[in-house]
Structures are given as structure tokens and as C-alpha cells.
XYZ file of C-alpha atoms in Angstrom:
689
model
C 0.227 0.262 -0.072
C 2.534 2.427 0.701
C 4.265 2.264 -2.436
C 1.616 2.020 -3.960
C 0.646 5.463 -2.603
C 5.035 6.668 -3.113
C 3.968 5.694 -6.707
C 0.663 7.786 -6.614
C 2.926 10.805 -4.867
C 5.855 10.586 -7.956
C 2.848 10.449 -10.952
C 1.277 14.012 -9.168
C 5.211 15.487 -8.393
C 5.810 14.635 -12.511
C 2.337 15.499 -14.157
C 2.854 18.615 -11.990
C 6.418 19.059 -12.982
C 5.952 18.145 -16.941
C 3.516 20.639 -17.920
C 3.881 23.676 -20.499
C 2.870 27.609 -18.318
C 0.952 30.152 -20.069
C 0.847 33.186 -17.407
C 0.013 35.508 -19.501
C -3.794 35.956 -21.729
C -3.017 38.577 -24.535
C -6.663 40.066 -26.071
C -5.614 42.291 -28.696
C -7.508 44.613 -30.867
C -7.409 47.332 -34.092
C -8.854 50.571 -33.696
C -8.829 52.083 -37.324
C -7.718 56.212 -36.869
C -7.388 56.897 -40.085
C -7.379 55.952 -43.666
C -4.189 54.278 -43.042
C -3.388 54.354 -39.072
C -4.118 52.467 -37.159
C -3.620 52.219 -33.548
C -2.499 48.812 -31.930
C -3.884 47.143 -28.996
C -2.380 44.463 -26.724
C -4.014 43.358 -23.408
C -2.126 41.333 -20.775
C -3.549 39.404 -18.104
C -1.263 37.944 -16.218
C -2.350 35.915 -13.875
C -1.835 35.988 -10.339
C 1.024 36.126 -8.189
C 3.006 36.654 -11.628
C 4.822 39.422 -12.646
C 5.924 40.666 -16.260
C 8.362 42.774 -17.488
C 7.853 46.639 -18.684
C 10.320 47.956 -21.023
C 12.228 49.194 -19.587
C 13.238 47.451 -16.687
C 17.000 48.840 -16.390
C 20.090 45.887 -17.022
C 21.313 44.203 -14.778
C 17.799 42.372 -13.124
C 14.383 40.533 -15.378
C 14.543 40.682 -19.085
C 12.390 43.471 -20.541
C 9.614 43.001 -22.986
C 10.679 43.542 -26.615
C 8.494 44.138 -29.668
C 9.001 43.594 -33.284
C 6.949 44.790 -35.848
C 7.511 42.398 -39.195
C 8.099 43.361 -42.029
C 8.054 46.704 -42.015
C 9.277 47.797 -44.798
C 7.713 49.083 -47.926
C 4.971 47.892 -45.967
C 4.359 50.737 -42.771
C 5.640 52.813 -40.344
C 5.978 52.133 -35.922
C 5.108 56.235 -35.593
C 7.374 56.539 -32.045
C 7.493 53.742 -28.975
C 5.318 51.256 -27.888
C 2.973 53.061 -25.173
C 3.072 50.670 -21.535
C 0.433 50.806 -18.753
C 1.483 52.021 -15.839
C 4.151 49.528 -14.613
C 5.521 48.777 -10.807
C 8.659 49.704 -9.090
C 10.493 47.770 -6.881
C 13.488 47.055 -5.424
C 14.659 43.419 -6.117
C 18.380 42.619 -3.519
C 19.468 39.444 -5.900
C 20.659 41.177 -8.746
C 20.396 44.424 -6.516
C 18.731 46.854 -9.490
C 15.199 48.646 -9.586
C 12.152 45.596 -10.987
C 9.532 47.411 -13.703
C 6.871 45.478 -13.849
C 2.980 44.166 -14.325
C 0.851 42.262 -12.187
C -2.510 41.757 -12.725
C -2.748 43.735 -16.218
C -0.370 45.522 -18.715
C -1.530 47.362 -21.811
C 0.804 48.605 -24.938
C -0.419 50.672 -28.144
C 1.696 51.307 -30.575
C 0.314 53.212 -34.107
C 1.605 52.875 -37.387
C 1.346 54.552 -40.396
C 0.186 51.487 -43.976
C 2.395 52.872 -46.313
C 1.377 50.248 -49.222
C -2.210 49.818 -49.522
C -2.737 46.853 -50.530
C -1.086 45.396 -47.210
C -3.469 42.433 -45.903
C -1.750 41.783 -42.558
C 0.329 43.144 -39.847
C 2.431 40.439 -37.865
C 3.568 41.721 -34.149
C 5.984 39.378 -32.527
C 6.483 40.153 -29.245
C 8.727 37.951 -26.191
C 8.955 38.531 -22.426
C 9.418 36.993 -19.355
C 7.161 36.726 -16.591
C 8.294 35.725 -12.934
C 6.704 33.913 -9.586
C 8.142 30.701 -8.157
C 9.487 29.785 -11.510
C 10.636 32.103 -14.597
C 9.211 31.469 -17.780
C 10.669 32.877 -21.066
C 7.632 33.533 -23.512
C 7.402 34.333 -27.413
C 3.841 35.438 -28.809
C 3.449 36.464 -33.225
C 0.190 38.052 -32.791
C -1.484 38.383 -36.698
C -3.350 42.420 -36.943
C -5.949 42.111 -40.181
C -6.726 45.215 -42.172
C -9.307 46.225 -43.071
C -10.306 47.278 -46.977
C -7.060 50.690 -47.607
C -9.393 53.560 -49.425
C -8.168 56.349 -51.744
C -10.369 58.509 -50.413
C -10.438 58.880 -46.630
C -13.330 57.468 -45.041
C -15.901 60.270 -43.075
C -16.185 58.001 -40.187
C -13.856 56.340 -38.127
C -14.552 53.251 -37.171
C -12.850 49.760 -35.761
C -12.111 46.836 -36.202
C -12.682 43.871 -34.262
C -10.576 42.018 -32.262
C -8.216 39.699 -34.425
C -6.678 36.895 -32.410
C -2.749 35.809 -32.423
C -1.525 33.327 -34.410
C -1.768 30.313 -34.511
C -0.998 26.939 -35.302
C -2.478 23.220 -35.185
C 0.766 21.612 -33.348
C 0.777 20.708 -29.628
C 3.208 21.964 -28.368
C 2.550 25.409 -29.398
C 3.007 28.111 -27.372
C 0.313 30.331 -29.090
C -3.324 32.549 -26.769
C -6.047 30.309 -26.275
C -8.415 31.979 -29.094
C -10.798 31.351 -25.935
C -9.555 34.148 -24.284
C -9.755 35.851 -27.152
C -13.230 38.701 -27.434
C -14.989 40.912 -29.474
C -14.660 44.160 -28.676
C -18.082 46.271 -28.470
C -17.813 49.010 -26.524
C -15.800 52.382 -27.241
C -12.616 52.040 -26.935
C -12.365 54.373 -23.719
C -14.177 52.137 -21.866
C -12.170 48.974 -22.685
C -9.191 50.803 -21.101
C -10.807 51.958 -18.134
C -11.416 48.078 -17.709
C -8.274 47.521 -18.101
C -7.060 49.715 -15.867
C -8.849 48.339 -12.750
C -6.608 46.439 -10.104
C -6.616 45.211 -6.883
C -6.211 46.999 -4.164
C -2.815 44.616 -4.182
C -1.994 45.811 -6.695
C -3.110 49.823 -5.984
C -0.965 49.160 -2.640
C 1.705 49.019 -4.868
C 1.504 51.834 -6.997
C 1.280 54.038 -3.643
C 3.769 52.710 -2.338
C 6.130 53.286 -5.715
C 4.968 56.803 -5.821
C 6.133 57.199 -2.632
C 9.556 55.059 -3.187
C 9.707 57.845 -6.859
C 9.328 60.527 -4.302
C 11.881 59.784 -2.329
C 14.661 59.174 -5.779
C 13.754 62.679 -6.724
C 14.356 63.838 -3.206
C 18.256 61.855 -3.530
C 18.120 63.442 -7.143
C 17.418 66.949 -4.668
C 19.881 66.996 -2.291
C 23.127 64.975 -4.689
C 22.741 68.029 -7.308
C 22.805 70.749 -3.750
C 25.647 68.592 -2.967
C 27.327 69.417 -6.653
C 26.242 72.778 -6.297
C 27.938 73.653 -3.586
C 30.734 72.093 -4.676
C 30.864 73.997 -7.345
C 30.665 77.448 -5.426
C 34.838 76.354 -4.187
C 36.499 76.018 -7.552
C 37.991 78.658 -8.848
C 35.364 79.198 -11.431
C 33.047 80.489 -9.576
C 34.437 81.097 -5.151
C 35.861 84.458 -6.407
C 32.583 85.535 -7.794
C 30.772 85.960 -4.782
C 32.485 89.024 -3.339
C 32.648 90.547 -5.904
C 29.140 90.148 -7.648
C 27.687 90.507 -3.367
C 29.469 94.221 -3.841
C 28.411 95.256 -7.647
C 24.798 95.034 -6.012
C 25.342 95.701 -2.489
C 27.543 99.091 -4.258
C 25.396 99.423 -7.147
C 22.272 99.651 -7.055
C 22.095 102.927 -4.838
C 20.802 101.479 -1.736
C 20.552 98.571 0.466
C 16.856 98.098 0.203
C 17.447 98.306 -3.738
C 20.928 95.922 -3.747
C 19.424 92.654 -1.703
C 16.034 93.085 -4.284
C 19.214 92.883 -7.308
C 20.865 89.701 -6.216
C 17.914 87.811 -5.081
C 16.309 88.379 -8.821
C 20.568 87.611 -10.087
C 19.917 84.204 -7.749
C 16.401 83.784 -9.380
C 18.446 84.178 -12.837
C 20.672 81.011 -11.815
C 17.605 78.372 -10.933
C 16.527 79.451 -14.123
C 19.098 79.385 -16.154
C 19.380 75.344 -15.057
C 16.456 74.450 -13.746
C 15.460 75.920 -18.051
C 18.588 73.758 -19.331
C 17.096 70.526 -17.168
C 13.869 70.866 -18.999
C 15.087 71.043 -22.262
C 17.368 67.751 -21.831
C 13.557 65.957 -20.753
C 11.528 68.089 -23.895
C 14.104 66.699 -26.352
C 14.220 62.766 -25.466
C 11.056 63.038 -23.691
C 10.312 62.158 -20.103
C 9.733 58.451 -20.073
C 12.975 58.164 -22.973
C 15.417 59.504 -20.982
C 14.999 55.878 -18.497
C 14.997 53.472 -21.890
C 18.101 55.598 -22.896
C 20.324 55.266 -19.340
C 20.197 51.735 -20.497
C 21.223 50.734 -23.584
C 25.036 49.877 -24.338
C 25.235 52.983 -26.776
C 24.484 54.822 -24.250
C 25.961 53.589 -21.964
C 29.290 53.838 -23.547
C 29.179 57.129 -24.592
C 28.421 57.705 -20.867
C 31.114 57.107 -20.164
C 33.249 59.213 -22.071
C 31.585 61.749 -21.528
C 32.265 61.672 -17.169
C 36.193 60.876 -18.416
C 35.683 63.693 -20.345
C 34.858 65.774 -17.929
C 37.471 63.525 -15.471
C 40.655 64.607 -17.623
C 39.338 68.435 -17.322
C 39.075 68.604 -14.063
C 41.932 67.215 -13.136
C 44.417 69.761 -15.496
C 44.004 68.149 -19.344
C 42.783 70.810 -20.433
C 39.345 73.189 -19.745
C 36.181 72.873 -21.033
C 35.301 76.236 -22.638
C 32.705 77.790 -23.785
C 33.042 79.982 -27.210
C 35.110 83.021 -26.286
C 32.176 84.582 -28.408
C 29.182 84.021 -26.405
C 31.009 85.239 -23.491
C 31.385 89.135 -25.201
C 27.876 89.007 -26.176
C 25.780 88.789 -22.736
C 28.297 90.921 -21.043
C 27.914 93.463 -23.881
C 24.191 93.156 -22.447
C 24.905 92.224 -18.762
C 26.653 95.688 -19.077
C 23.151 97.717 -19.078
C 21.397 98.576 -16.967
C 18.104 97.362 -15.347
C 16.291 94.045 -14.990
C 17.190 91.889 -17.927
C 21.493 93.081 -17.580
C 20.596 91.214 -14.241
C 20.294 88.042 -15.438
C 22.276 88.205 -18.182
C 24.822 89.052 -15.899
C 23.549 85.831 -14.548
C 24.113 83.836 -17.530
C 27.729 85.450 -18.331
C 28.790 83.615 -14.562
C 26.828 80.210 -16.309
C 29.074 80.517 -19.490
C 32.459 82.604 -17.805
C 32.190 78.900 -15.170
C 31.158 76.384 -17.796
C 34.775 74.783 -17.268
C 34.428 74.563 -13.517
C 30.195 73.909 -13.277
C 29.848 72.136 -16.607
C 31.450 69.185 -16.120
C 29.171 68.629 -12.631
C 25.896 69.470 -14.406
C 27.074 67.012 -17.322
C 27.167 64.277 -14.396
C 24.288 65.058 -12.535
C 21.845 65.189 -16.304
C 24.400 61.805 -17.088
C 22.899 60.608 -13.342
C 19.078 61.881 -13.319
C 19.021 60.922 -16.895
C 19.084 57.432 -15.828
C 16.799 57.302 -13.252
C 13.972 58.840 -16.155
C 10.567 61.512 -15.839
C 11.197 64.705 -13.843
C 14.830 64.221 -12.223
C 16.945 66.602 -14.842
C 15.213 69.066 -13.664
C 15.156 68.475 -10.503
C 18.427 67.919 -10.396
C 19.052 70.963 -12.299
C 16.915 73.442 -9.223
C 18.682 71.640 -6.894
C 22.653 72.337 -8.733
C 21.135 75.544 -9.002
C 19.745 76.508 -6.208
C 23.169 75.188 -4.089
C 24.776 78.110 -6.826
C 22.650 81.103 -6.265
C 21.853 80.621 -2.614
C 25.750 82.314 -1.309
C 24.887 85.908 -3.819
C 21.347 85.955 -2.438
C 22.343 85.249 1.277
C 25.397 87.698 1.717
C 23.722 90.135 -0.525
C 20.928 90.150 2.879
C 24.040 89.995 5.419
C 27.616 91.538 3.461
C 29.598 91.420 6.740
C 29.684 87.617 6.367
C 31.811 88.204 3.358
C 34.224 88.373 5.781
C 34.305 85.348 7.183
C 34.777 83.865 3.683
C 37.613 81.932 2.786
C 40.553 83.561 0.791
C 40.677 82.284 -2.219
C 44.212 79.842 -3.322
C 44.998 76.327 -3.690
C 42.707 74.164 -1.929
C 39.734 75.386 -4.591
C 42.668 73.347 -7.290
C 41.972 70.225 -4.774
C 38.323 70.153 -4.814
C 38.475 70.663 -8.466
C 40.845 67.506 -8.407
C 39.198 65.853 -6.274
C 35.799 65.992 -8.689
C 38.032 65.215 -10.724
C 37.977 61.462 -8.936
C 35.226 61.078 -8.547
C 33.327 62.149 -12.306
C 36.067 59.167 -13.052
C 34.855 57.207 -10.611
C 31.742 57.845 -11.501
C 32.377 56.605 -15.096
C 33.071 52.814 -15.275
C 29.528 52.792 -13.772
C 27.881 53.332 -16.694
C 30.715 50.696 -18.590
C 30.152 48.019 -16.168
C 25.913 48.546 -17.059
C 27.197 48.557 -20.917
C 29.293 44.981 -19.868
C 26.412 43.314 -17.662
C 24.383 43.419 -21.150
C 26.422 42.650 -23.328
C 27.881 39.448 -20.618
C 31.353 40.276 -22.341
C 32.327 40.077 -18.459
C 35.650 42.581 -19.191
C 34.667 44.101 -16.516
C 33.426 41.845 -13.658
C 33.058 42.536 -9.798
C 36.572 41.913 -8.726
C 38.158 44.158 -12.174
C 35.779 46.932 -11.367
C 36.892 46.618 -7.476
C 40.411 47.226 -8.295
C 39.464 50.233 -10.583
C 38.098 51.971 -8.349
C 40.453 50.944 -5.265
C 43.822 52.247 -7.905
C 41.171 55.676 -8.502
C 40.565 56.383 -4.464
C 44.135 55.587 -3.571
C 44.913 58.472 -5.610
C 42.968 60.436 -4.377
C 44.703 59.656 -1.166
C 48.436 59.866 -2.045
C 46.888 63.358 -4.081
C 45.165 64.491 -1.113
C 48.437 63.854 1.448
C 50.333 65.672 -1.123
C 52.755 62.717 -2.926
C 50.752 63.518 -6.508
C 50.943 66.948 -7.541
C 48.493 68.013 -11.341
C 49.075 70.423 -13.466
C 46.921 73.186 -11.672
C 48.585 72.371 -8.765
C 51.727 74.340 -7.029
C 54.125 72.408 -4.532
C 52.673 72.191 -1.196
C 55.185 72.720 1.899
C 52.979 71.370 4.338
C 48.925 70.426 4.194
C 45.672 71.530 6.313
C 43.446 69.883 8.418
C 41.162 69.448 6.582
C 42.418 68.503 3.654
C 44.233 65.826 6.524
C 41.211 64.500 6.931
C 40.009 63.893 3.964
C 42.231 62.232 2.816
C 42.051 59.952 6.233
C 38.528 59.555 5.334
C 38.787 58.491 1.783
C 41.951 56.039 2.536
C 39.031 54.374 4.865
C 36.943 53.776 2.428
C 40.094 52.550 0.016
C 40.801 49.695 2.663
C 37.272 49.326 3.181
C 36.955 48.583 -0.563
C 39.696 45.676 -0.417
C 37.831 42.448 1.022
C 36.142 42.872 -2.187
C 38.196 41.442 -4.749
C 37.847 38.030 -2.110
C 33.532 38.395 -2.287
C 33.407 40.409 0.665
C 29.262 42.257 -0.092
C 30.288 45.588 0.087
C 27.080 47.192 1.442
C 28.081 50.504 1.578
C 28.318 50.897 -2.564
C 25.916 48.160 -3.435
C 24.282 49.234 -6.454
C 27.678 50.292 -8.048
C 29.392 47.098 -8.570
C 28.539 44.450 -10.460
C 26.488 41.915 -7.877
C 28.052 39.045 -7.119
C 27.042 36.246 -9.243
C 29.020 37.961 -12.382
C 32.744 38.140 -11.034
C 35.564 35.592 -11.589
C 34.872 34.049 -8.383
C 30.988 35.048 -7.636
C 31.795 33.528 -3.583
C 35.984 34.930 -3.607
C 38.904 34.316 -3.179
C 40.092 32.012 -1.073
C 35.977 31.158 -0.392
C 35.998 28.331 2.264
C 32.490 26.625 2.849
C 32.796 23.033 4.748
C 36.076 23.243 5.725
C 37.040 22.990 2.305
C 38.983 25.805 0.351
C 39.355 26.726 -3.376
C 42.232 28.017 -3.620
C 43.993 24.905 -4.565
C 45.225 24.880 -8.805
C 42.513 22.401 -10.320
C 42.736 21.376 -14.440
C 39.763 22.096 -16.148
C 37.565 19.958 -18.657
C 38.089 20.976 -21.460
C 34.996 23.892 -22.171
C 33.914 23.408 -18.596
C 33.701 26.545 -16.643
C 33.756 27.678 -12.831
C 28.989 27.507 -12.267
C 28.375 29.113 -8.570
C 30.952 28.197 -5.480
C 33.201 27.101 -8.306
C 30.977 23.795 -8.387
C 32.800 23.013 -12.578
C 29.571 22.866 -14.978
C 29.909 22.798 -18.564
C 26.958 25.284 -20.742
C 26.234 22.647 -23.779
C 24.603 19.940 -23.524
C 26.401 17.354 -25.515
C 29.830 18.643 -24.415
C 28.661 17.514 -20.870
C 27.351 14.557 -21.405
C 30.403 13.653 -23.478
C 32.258 14.370 -19.870
C 29.323 12.255 -17.313
C 30.111 9.155 -19.622
C 34.338 10.236 -19.438
C 34.231 10.264 -15.597
C 31.114 7.718 -14.616
C 28.737 9.724 -12.746
C 25.184 11.590 -12.782
C 24.361 14.541 -14.604
C 22.709 17.427 -13.077
C 20.712 19.018 -16.035
C 19.754 22.291 -14.885
C 17.913 25.208 -17.534
C 18.152 28.089 -15.635
C 18.130 31.961 -16.779
C 20.990 34.401 -16.602
C 17.319 36.881 -15.251
C 16.000 34.566 -13.442
C 15.985 35.699 -9.377
C 14.459 32.256 -7.892
C 17.198 30.539 -9.653
C 20.006 32.943 -8.407
C 18.359 32.134 -5.004
C 18.337 28.436 -5.138
C 22.488 29.126 -5.842
C 23.239 31.513 -2.590
C 20.113 29.914 -0.351
C 20.250 25.719 -1.297
C 23.674 24.990 -3.204
C 25.950 26.613 -1.309
C 25.066 24.405 1.971
C 27.781 22.476 3.579
C 25.710 18.572 3.025
C 24.182 20.130 -0.804
C 27.897 21.132 -2.075
C 30.188 18.437 -1.471
C 27.411 16.949 -3.252
C 27.345 18.476 -6.419
C 31.136 19.267 -6.878
C 31.367 15.109 -6.690
C 28.662 13.204 -7.270
C 27.162 14.582 -10.136
C 28.334 16.502 -13.161
C 26.487 19.662 -13.412
C 24.819 20.458 -16.490
C 23.749 24.235 -16.323
C 21.654 25.434 -19.129
C 20.474 29.540 -20.176
C 17.278 29.632 -21.550
C 17.624 33.698 -21.795
C 20.995 33.936 -24.041
C 20.837 35.529 -26.681
C 24.090 35.569 -27.822
C 23.060 33.973 -32.088
C 23.917 31.051 -33.127
C 25.600 29.929 -36.066
C 24.084 30.102 -39.682
C 23.859 26.157 -40.220
C 22.693 25.518 -36.244
C 19.780 28.019 -36.491
C 16.761 25.363 -37.119
C 11.990 25.471 -36.964
C 11.715 23.369 -34.438
C 9.935 20.969 -35.535
C 7.616 20.392 -32.469
C 7.067 24.346 -31.574
C 7.084 25.868 -35.125
C 9.290 28.660 -33.895
C 12.680 29.550 -34.873
C 16.386 28.931 -33.220
C 18.845 31.779 -33.432
C 19.432 31.720 -29.877
C 21.941 29.830 -27.183
C 18.705 30.213 -24.967
C 16.132 29.716 -28.160
C 17.824 26.782 -29.151
C 17.339 25.466 -24.757
C 14.299 26.632 -24.389
C 13.483 24.503 -26.960
C 15.362 22.110 -26.056
C 13.521 22.082 -22.296
C 9.431 22.290 -24.630
C 9.788 19.661 -26.259
C 11.941 16.955 -23.838
C 9.934 18.058 -20.652
C 7.326 19.377 -21.480
C 8.237 22.921 -19.566
C 8.981 25.490 -19.955
C 9.554 27.452 -16.070
C 12.722 27.999 -14.844
C 14.432 26.829 -12.294
C 14.150 23.163 -13.909
C 16.383 20.682 -12.511
C 17.070 16.975 -13.960
C 19.245 14.032 -12.932
C 20.431 12.063 -16.054
C 22.558 9.439 -16.493
C 25.723 9.080 -18.159
C 23.768 8.500 -21.268
C 21.287 11.170 -21.654
C 18.819 9.727 -20.087
C 16.608 10.734 -17.391
C 16.442 9.140 -13.548
C 14.471 10.588 -11.791
C 11.441 13.314 -11.393
C 12.324 16.826 -12.760
C 11.925 19.159 -9.328
C 11.603 23.867 -10.033
C 12.129 25.842 -7.953
C 12.419 24.042 -4.119
C 14.270 26.051 -1.623
C 13.538 24.020 1.508
C 16.991 22.538 1.744
C 16.438 19.167 3.072
C 13.864 18.399 0.337
C 16.372 18.789 -2.320
C 19.148 17.219 -0.438
C 16.828 14.243 -0.331
C 15.575 14.486 -3.752
C 19.243 14.950 -5.140
C 21.090 12.266 -2.784
C 17.534 10.501 -4.496
C 18.916 10.749 -8.474
C 22.444 9.716 -7.008
C 21.842 6.749 -5.322
C 19.259 5.402 -8.340
C 22.860 5.611 -11.210
C 24.483 3.545 -8.382
C 22.382 0.639 -8.617
C 21.678 0.741 -11.688
């Protein structure tokens, strides 16, 4: 009886694992705007507790939703970007990034303009990731049937009924359940209103996101204010304070008028810089800024810009605006009246650009990565710090006597800003490397670069290094000494990061622990076992988590297992799979499990979200699903679907050395004892064969 019960439970477990999960149901519709203009609408209904990710979710976490409009060239034009409904923002402590996702519902819209009047349909390919306890890489193809496009523009705007995505009568095709596709009988406005309705949980998450957004904007404002204060202490700005305030107090005729002019001068500074932030948002669009910041090309451009700014601050050259600009503005500032005061403020911005430009540029780059109105908020904080002293010293001119004299300390401030700019630059280069998965700038290299930068900064502050604009030092001030000590302490704090320390103070700046030569540190010890001994890796093998020897190619892994006489742990995983990382960090790391993974099995990890393209000769169309297999991830995903009728990750199977299954597959198993029992059962079955 017990044996029968065990068999039934095993069968139920197998059935629960061997299924294709499809937690997102789609409904599509097409609305005619004009004779040859249409709006494609794609509504996603997401099962409870599952998350689907925004097009703009930052790199380094879950995979974004991507739309591809098929055969557009010569047939139709895609007008603007695909818009999407409001997403939820939440910090992921596994990947150490914010993630933007949809819960319950999502809506995407795209306007298109048809240029080929004979066109009968438009196909849209969408690729996305959806996660709960497991992550699934999904893709769909939607087919929108077009009405007849007449030569003359029709007088009445009509709406075309919902068209279901393209389907084929194949047993494993991950297509949309046509029973879920409903004809739209109501106006679009009502349909949109229905889509916008969310659960109370969803509303609470949206409110939390808004609170987080406000906190983020306040953080940008505060850092921008500190940046403006730092700019005040540079040689281009600081000497202007007493000169400008003296002008207003002496040349305005009366103290009251002088104060009024100084206040207007300060407000003019704020208006000029806020206008710059508004211009950036206006050119790129509030929503597009975040998309730009997550682009590989723009991250590399940001890196180059910041290195350029850093070189300027360190004395390699001066960044100046054309002299003709300053001359023209000075001519206007020489006149009397309110307008002249505004041009005085503009003249300050132009003349001081060699010092303020790199700071402003860095703030705009960093604010752009937040998207929305962040560049405007950043410029408000920066300009407020610049304007405030001019207004305060006009109100209290006696304070001028307490100002420190101009001198070499201002060059120290400028050079210090250069070191900070250089450190920040590598954050953007790291983002690009993470997206491309090149592993050129892994965690250890990033930390080593920061150690070198901050150690050099400390030596500079101690007076051991001089830069082009510095004067010889006979001694250093107490303030400079304290700053040198703080930078030295921070540098020493970074060093254990090379051996796997988490470095929580700079969390989010370096690549995550998993993106590392040795994810758990050089000399990592677990259960009395150290990994500092020299090991010879088998051909085609790599070090996986916890320095487990792993293969990323199925055939090569099976060949090695046959040679070694060991069972295979087949691991369907993904770079952007959160629970895959949780399993590796919290279950595989256990002292009772890690030795089994290192010594008793051959690990084959197949990444279903690997975007690297296959060679042309290796590309194919899946005979089971009918999908085009173009990337390495496509290949392993198709393998999992066709062999196990399962498309979720993580997904684990134990095979014998011939590649045949010897136990029931399991998915996400956070209980370490349960996973150990499953793993030992597979190893025992292999040994008994």
C-alpha cells in the first residue's frame, strides 16, 4: 500500500512538473484612426502572483518585454515607441537593481501608418519574461487583419474587431488560447477603463512606487545641491561671490534695491539651469530618458563623457564655451535694468562653465538614468546651491569678511571632483558590459579599478602627487588631512571586496556577486573545503556558482559525464532568473549539498535567456513548436519544452551518463532538506543501475 501511495505521489509530482505554463493571456484589437493610420492594442491578463516586466526595466535584472514589428519596410511605418500602462517599481536584492513590472494586467499600444495600400495584415512578435516562483521566457506572434484601405479617407472612424494571434495546430505551440480572445463591442475608452482597474494589492504597490519615486527625486535634489555646493568652491565660481555681492550692494543705490537685485540674480541662475534640465526632458521625453540610460550605446557614451569631464577637472585641459558667447552676454549685462541682471547670471554660467560644466553634465547623466522629471529636479538642486550664497551675502554683507581667501585649496576641490567623476564613469561602462555579458568588467576588476582611483586620490590629498594646476606644497591643511584619511579608510574598506565581501556601502555600483570570476570570493571556504588549490578544468567546462565545475553545452557535458562515470544534474536556468540565483545562493551553498554538486554529479547549466546568436548553420525551425531557433537561449528553451513539456526555470533533472532521465524533475525547491533528498535519490538510483 505504501509503495502504491508513493508511486501515486511520484506520478502527481511528474504531472505537475511536466506542463507548459502560460500565465499571461492576451487580447488584441485594432482601431482605425484614419484611412491609413491604425493603433494596435495588446492587452495582457497576468495570473495572480506572476510578474511580467516593462520594456524599460533596468539592465542587470529581469528581461524586458521586446516588440518586433515584422516586415515593416515598404509596407508600414511604426510611429513613435510602443506605449505601455503604468508599471510597478521594486528593488530586487538578488540582482541589486530596481525592476519595473506589471501585476494582474498590462496594456501596450502602437500607432502605425500603412504605406502599402495592398497590405492585408500586420504581424507583431513579442518576447517577454514572466516570473513567480519560477521564470518563463515567452514569445508570441500577433496577427492584425487590416480592413480595406481606400484611396479616399473615409468620413467615419470605425473600429475593427479583435484579431487573435497567429496560431497553428501543433501540440506544443505556445500560442494564445483563442477562447480568451473576445470581440470588442464597447468603445475603446471603456475597454481601457476596464484594463486600468487593478486589485487592492496592485493599488497599494502603485502607491508605494509613488512614495519611492518621491524619495528618489528628493535624493537627486540633495545630491545635486551638494554638487552645486562643490561647484561653488572651485576657482571659477568662488572668487565671483564677493565681487558680485559688492556690485549689488554698492552700485544699486540703496541696500534695499541691492538686496532685491541680488535675489533676482539668484533666481535668474535657478531659471537658467532649470531651463537646461527642461530642455533635456523636452528633447528626449520623460519616458525615453530611462530607455536611453539602459541602452548599451548610451552607457558607453556616458562613460566617455564622464572620463572627458574627469580629465578636465584633473588638469588635462579646460572646457570653455566660445568666447563670442561671453562677449555678447557681457554687452547685455552692461546695460541697466532687470534684464541686465539676468544676463549677468547667464554670464556667470558661461564664464564658470569650465568648472560647472562637468558637474552639470554628470548630474544630467545620472538624473537621466532615473527618467521622468529627474533632470529638472537635479538642476533645481544644483542651481539653488549656486544661487543661495549670492542672495545670503547680499542680505548679510558682513558675512563676506568670514569667507576664506581664494587659493590652492580650490584646485584641490576641483581635482577631487575629477577623481569622483572617473569613479562614476566606470559604473556606466559596467552597465554596458552586464547587458552584453562580455565579462570584461567583472566585479573584481571593477573593485580593483575603484581601489586604484581612490588610493590615488588619497595619495594626492596627502601631497604625494601633484597635478598640472597645483602649486608646490610645503604642508597640507588639517581639513585636507582629514579628507585624505576618510578616502584612505574607504579604500581599505573596498579591498576585502576582491575576496567576496558584499561591500553594502556601495551596493548597486559594482556588478553583482554572480557576475564575477569567483562569485563567492578568492579563497572561499565552505565546509572546511577551500578553492584556492589549483584545479584543471575539463575541456569546455567553466566554473559555476561556488566554483562548481559546470558545462553550458549539453552534448559536451554528457560526453564528459560518460567519461567520468557520473550522473548529470541538468539545470535549466537563466541569467535573469531570480529564483535560480536564490537556489544557488541559499540551497546549493549548504554544506550538506555543495559537496554532492562538486563531487558526485556533472552539472550542465543551460541558459534559456542567452541572447547570443547561433551560427547560421545551427539555426533551425523547431519541428515540435514551429518556432525559429536563432539564439543559444532559444535552443535550450526549445530543448526543455520538447523533451519535458515544461518552460519554467529553475528546472532540475538528473540523468545517467547516457543522457536518460533517472528521476522526477523538480522546479524551485527552497527547502534545502527536500532538495538534498531529491538529489541523493537520483545519485543513489544511478549507482544502483
